[in-house]
Tab-separated table of C-alpha atoms in Angstrom:
chain	number	residue	atom	x	y	z
A	1	UNK	CA	15.455	-8.749	-5.992
A	2	UNK	CA	16.487	-7.264	-2.925
A	3	UNK	CA	19.829	-5.274	-2.544
A	4	UNK	CA	22.270	-6.240	0.290
A	5	UNK	CA	21.269	-3.135	2.208
A	6	UNK	CA	17.584	-4.205	1.945
A	7	UNK	CA	18.475	-7.636	3.219
A	8	UNK	CA	20.250	-6.246	6.157
A	9	UNK	CA	17.249	-3.859	7.055
A	10	UNK	CA	14.680	-6.699	6.631
A	11	UNK	CA	16.603	-8.971	8.906
A	12	UNK	CA	17.180	-6.400	11.555
A	13	UNK	CA	14.262	-4.078	11.914
A	14	UNK	CA	11.388	-4.939	14.051
A	15	UNK	CA	7.946	-5.619	12.523
A	16	UNK	CA	6.685	-2.531	14.323
A	17	UNK	CA	8.921	-0.281	12.105
A	18	UNK	CA	9.092	-2.489	8.859
A	19	UNK	CA	6.564	-4.857	7.726
A	20	UNK	CA	6.129	-6.599	4.357
A	21	UNK	CA	4.370	-10.009	5.140
A	22	UNK	CA	2.166	-11.641	7.745
A	23	UNK	CA	2.175	-15.088	9.212
A	24	UNK	CA	0.166	-17.607	7.157
A	25	UNK	CA	-2.390	-18.352	10.181
A	26	UNK	CA	-6.003	-17.651	9.348
A	27	UNK	CA	-5.414	-17.526	5.671
A	28	UNK	CA	-5.416	-13.734	5.390
A	29	UNK	CA	-4.084	-11.744	2.592
A	30	UNK	CA	-3.960	-7.880	1.987
A	31	UNK	CA	-4.719	-5.990	-1.199
A	32	UNK	CA	-3.015	-2.522	-1.252
A	33	UNK	CA	-3.398	0.203	-3.669
A	34	UNK	CA	-0.819	2.852	-4.390
A	35	UNK	CA	-0.725	6.475	-5.918
A	36	UNK	CA	-4.312	7.469	-5.339
A	37	UNK	CA	-6.765	8.727	-5.040
A	38	UNK	CA	-7.584	8.713	-8.792
A	39	UNK	CA	-10.347	11.076	-10.177
A	40	UNK	CA	-12.063	7.978	-12.069
A	41	UNK	CA	-10.728	4.760	-10.843
A	42	UNK	CA	-10.919	5.178	-7.088
A	43	UNK	CA	-14.806	4.817	-7.163
A	44	UNK	CA	-14.537	1.906	-9.449
A	45	UNK	CA	-12.229	0.079	-7.049
A	46	UNK	CA	-14.305	1.024	-4.145
A	47	UNK	CA	-17.351	-0.564	-5.922
A	48	UNK	CA	-15.597	-3.733	-6.880
A	49	UNK	CA	-14.464	-4.111	-3.163
A	50	UNK	CA	-17.972	-3.533	-1.873
A	51	UNK	CA	-19.591	-5.862	-4.184
A	52	UNK	CA	-17.141	-8.604	-3.298
A	53	UNK	CA	-17.531	-7.834	0.548
A	54	UNK	CA	-13.836	-7.122	1.181
A	55	UNK	CA	-11.707	-4.113	2.416
A	56	UNK	CA	-8.172	-3.079	1.390
A	57	UNK	CA	-5.472	-0.611	2.217
A	58	UNK	CA	-5.056	2.499	0.160
A	59	UNK	CA	-1.635	4.310	0.231
A	60	UNK	CA	-2.518	7.841	-0.890
A	61	UNK	CA	-0.209	10.761	-1.878
A	62	UNK	CA	-0.796	13.999	0.171
A	63	UNK	CA	-0.810	15.938	-3.326
A	64	UNK	CA	-3.649	13.777	-4.831
A	65	UNK	CA	-5.527	13.627	-1.639
A	66	UNK	CA	-5.475	17.466	-1.543
A	67	UNK	CA	-7.030	17.532	-4.932
A	68	UNK	CA	-9.528	14.941	-4.339
A	69	UNK	CA	-10.642	15.120	-0.604
A	70	UNK	CA	-14.014	13.600	-1.162
A	71	UNK	CA	-12.558	10.419	-2.686
A	72	UNK	CA	-10.338	10.070	0.507
A	73	UNK	CA	-13.290	10.377	2.570
A	74	UNK	CA	-15.111	7.841	0.504
A	75	UNK	CA	-12.186	5.312	1.123
A	76	UNK	CA	-12.120	5.974	4.644
A	77	UNK	CA	-15.845	6.077	5.209
A	78	UNK	CA	-16.441	2.665	3.513
A	79	UNK	CA	-14.080	0.876	6.084
A	80	UNK	CA	-11.103	0.692	3.974
A	81	UNK	CA	-7.559	1.674	5.405
A	82	UNK	CA	-5.635	4.603	4.513
A	83	UNK	CA	-1.596	4.863	4.589
A	84	UNK	CA	0.469	7.686	3.361
A	85	UNK	CA	2.543	7.492	0.094
A	86	UNK	CA	4.497	10.616	0.847
A	87	UNK	CA	3.188	14.117	-0.328
A	88	UNK	CA	5.014	14.311	-3.791
A	89	UNK	CA	5.752	10.769	-4.707
A	90	UNK	CA	9.533	11.716	-4.980
A	91	UNK	CA	12.387	9.391	-4.597
A	92	UNK	CA	13.168	9.076	-1.101
A	93	UNK	CA	16.821	8.190	-1.953
A	94	UNK	CA	17.451	11.478	-3.465
A	95	UNK	CA	15.852	13.580	-0.605
A	96	UNK	CA	17.495	15.003	2.347
A	97	UNK	CA	16.272	13.913	5.839
A	98	UNK	CA	14.469	17.161	6.673
A	99	UNK	CA	12.927	17.086	3.161
A	100	UNK	CA	11.385	13.676	3.836
A	101	UNK	CA	10.335	14.609	7.210
A	102	UNK	CA	8.453	17.654	5.839
A	103	UNK	CA	6.811	15.624	3.235
A	104	UNK	CA	5.464	12.824	5.478
A	105	UNK	CA	4.339	15.444	7.963
A	106	UNK	CA	2.464	17.351	5.082
A	107	UNK	CA	1.002	14.225	3.685
A	108	UNK	CA	-0.250	13.092	7.215
A	109	UNK	CA	-1.846	16.680	7.902
A	110	UNK	CA	-3.621	16.509	4.651
A	111	UNK	CA	-5.144	13.118	5.413
A	112	UNK	CA	-5.871	14.045	8.910
A	113	UNK	CA	-7.778	17.223	7.968
A	114	UNK	CA	-9.987	15.138	5.543
A	115	UNK	CA	-10.546	11.976	7.737
A	116	UNK	CA	-9.803	13.142	11.402
A	117	UNK	CA	-7.199	10.291	11.604
A	118	UNK	CA	-3.514	10.424	10.889
A	119	UNK	CA	-1.991	7.649	8.960
A	120	UNK	CA	0.149	5.121	10.891
A	121	UNK	CA	1.280	3.088	7.800
A	122	UNK	CA	3.741	4.687	5.242
A	123	UNK	CA	4.688	3.006	2.021
A	124	UNK	CA	7.792	4.796	0.265
A	125	UNK	CA	7.344	5.493	-3.440
A	126	UNK	CA	9.291	3.019	-5.413
A	127	UNK	CA	9.730	0.985	-2.315
A	128	UNK	CA	13.115	2.946	-1.586
A	129	UNK	CA	14.597	2.864	1.847
A	130	UNK	CA	17.180	5.046	3.487
A	131	UNK	CA	18.550	5.178	7.099
A	132	UNK	CA	16.919	8.511	7.497
A	133	UNK	CA	13.396	7.253	6.531
A	134	UNK	CA	13.800	4.301	9.108
A	135	UNK	CA	14.644	6.782	11.869
A	136	UNK	CA	11.721	8.891	10.905
A	137	UNK	CA	9.356	5.869	11.244
A	138	UNK	CA	10.829	5.299	14.650
A	139	UNK	CA	10.271	8.911	15.700
A	140	UNK	CA	6.977	9.384	14.330
A	141	UNK	CA	5.859	5.998	15.662
A	142	UNK	CA	5.002	4.889	12.045
A	143	UNK	CA	5.270	1.540	10.388
A	144	UNK	CA	7.037	1.446	6.926
A	145	UNK	CA	5.102	-1.038	4.885
A	146	UNK	CA	6.316	-2.798	1.829
A	147	UNK	CA	4.992	-5.959	0.063
A	148	UNK	CA	5.484	-9.420	-0.565
A	149	UNK	CA	3.769	-9.793	-3.880
A	150	UNK	CA	4.152	-7.421	-6.704
A	151	UNK	CA	1.477	-7.301	-9.480
A	152	UNK	CA	3.958	-5.506	-11.564
A	153	UNK	CA	1.062	-3.656	-13.104
A	154	UNK	CA	3.258	-0.740	-13.947
A	155	UNK	CA	4.593	-2.984	-16.848
A	156	UNK	CA	2.086	-5.748	-16.950
A	157	UNK	CA	-0.406	-4.066	-19.632
A	158	UNK	CA	-3.270	-6.736	-19.475
A	159	UNK	CA	-5.565	-8.051	-16.930
A	160	UNK	CA	-4.379	-11.644	-17.543
A	161	UNK	CA	-0.839	-10.525	-17.239
A	162	UNK	CA	-1.497	-9.177	-13.776
A	163	UNK	CA	-3.648	-12.192	-12.823
A	164	UNK	CA	-0.678	-14.512	-13.851
A	165	UNK	CA	1.589	-12.542	-11.468
A	166	UNK	CA	-0.492	-13.555	-8.535
A	167	UNK	CA	-0.883	-17.231	-8.959
A	168	UNK	CA	1.582	-18.203	-6.390
A	169	UNK	CA	0.403	-16.005	-3.609
A	170	UNK	CA	-0.022	-17.545	-0.211
A	171	UNK	CA	-1.550	-16.748	3.219
A	172	UNK	CA	0.117	-13.828	4.675
A	173	UNK	CA	1.064	-12.099	1.368
A	174	UNK	CA	0.618	-8.381	0.968
A	175	UNK	CA	-0.214	-7.534	-2.676
A	176	UNK	CA	0.749	-4.163	-4.221
A	177	UNK	CA	-1.598	-2.845	-7.003
A	178	UNK	CA	-1.936	0.673	-8.518
A	179	UNK	CA	-5.458	2.203	-8.711
A	180	UNK	CA	-4.510	4.678	-11.376
A	181	UNK	CA	-4.324	1.938	-14.173
A	182	UNK	CA	-7.387	0.754	-15.962
A	183	UNK	CA	-6.018	-2.794	-16.806
A	184	UNK	CA	-5.529	-3.198	-13.052
A	185	UNK	CA	-9.230	-2.185	-12.240
A	186	UNK	CA	-10.194	-4.521	-14.911
A	187	UNK	CA	-7.990	-7.293	-13.508
A	188	UNK	CA	-9.385	-6.798	-9.935
A	189	UNK	CA	-12.632	-8.710	-9.948
A	190	UNK	CA	-10.722	-11.778	-11.483
A	191	UNK	CA	-7.789	-11.376	-8.752
A	192	UNK	CA	-10.527	-11.409	-6.060
A	193	UNK	CA	-12.308	-14.493	-7.518
A	194	UNK	CA	-8.839	-16.444	-7.762
A	195	UNK	CA	-7.913	-15.698	-4.275
A	196	UNK	CA	-11.186	-16.597	-2.887
A	197	UNK	CA	-10.972	-19.911	-4.835
A	198	UNK	CA	-7.649	-20.572	-3.150
A	199	UNK	CA	-9.594	-20.492	0.298
A	200	UNK	CA	-7.800	-17.329	1.401
A	201	UNK	CA	-9.535	-14.454	3.038
A	202	UNK	CA	-8.943	-10.581	2.875
A	203	UNK	CA	-7.840	-8.380	5.555
A	204	UNK	CA	-6.484	-5.024	6.015
A	205	UNK	CA	-2.720	-4.719	6.397
A	206	UNK	CA	-3.346	-3.642	10.248
A	207	UNK	CA	-5.141	-7.021	10.612
A	208	UNK	CA	-2.335	-8.915	9.163
A	209	UNK	CA	0.125	-7.047	11.538
A	210	UNK	CA	-2.041	-7.874	14.601
A	211	UNK	CA	-1.999	-11.555	13.596
A	212	UNK	CA	1.930	-11.480	13.396
A	213	UNK	CA	2.437	-9.775	16.773
């Protein structure tokens, strides 16, 4: 459930600054993965996506990207999309403005050094918002990207539990998953199958944003 502050922010901020759901036209949904890259699971996720013929958006932390640069390159080179998940996965609401700015800048530099491209999408850890973060998105010309459907895979410990959470998803939805959980990796082929059976197609977050403009 959103707080009163979040409701105000969602109602007032332009979609170029804060985005969480696309319009239902063309039956697109977006899979997104947080907290990577993961030393084992990233390659498994990439193989599942490749076998299914689809792409996804990965929100990577700068710290993990620095540890596993080849995995970042593999994500990028396979045509998937990369966004920033901050450098250290710290709580935004507990950070000062200058510290948030430094973390975003450090994460962006890390990913640009690996891929040659600086992320334009930012997903705050835990989905936390602050006035300072919104101002930074404006100044850095980035989009703060949240989600419309939460797989709850941090708490759902079975593949079927995650699958059940996504039963009601609709065209335009952005789904948040975490690639560092084995039960999420196990659920992914079933999730993809269920979504395809609904007649929905998969797109990158940037594609959903284009369809919404």
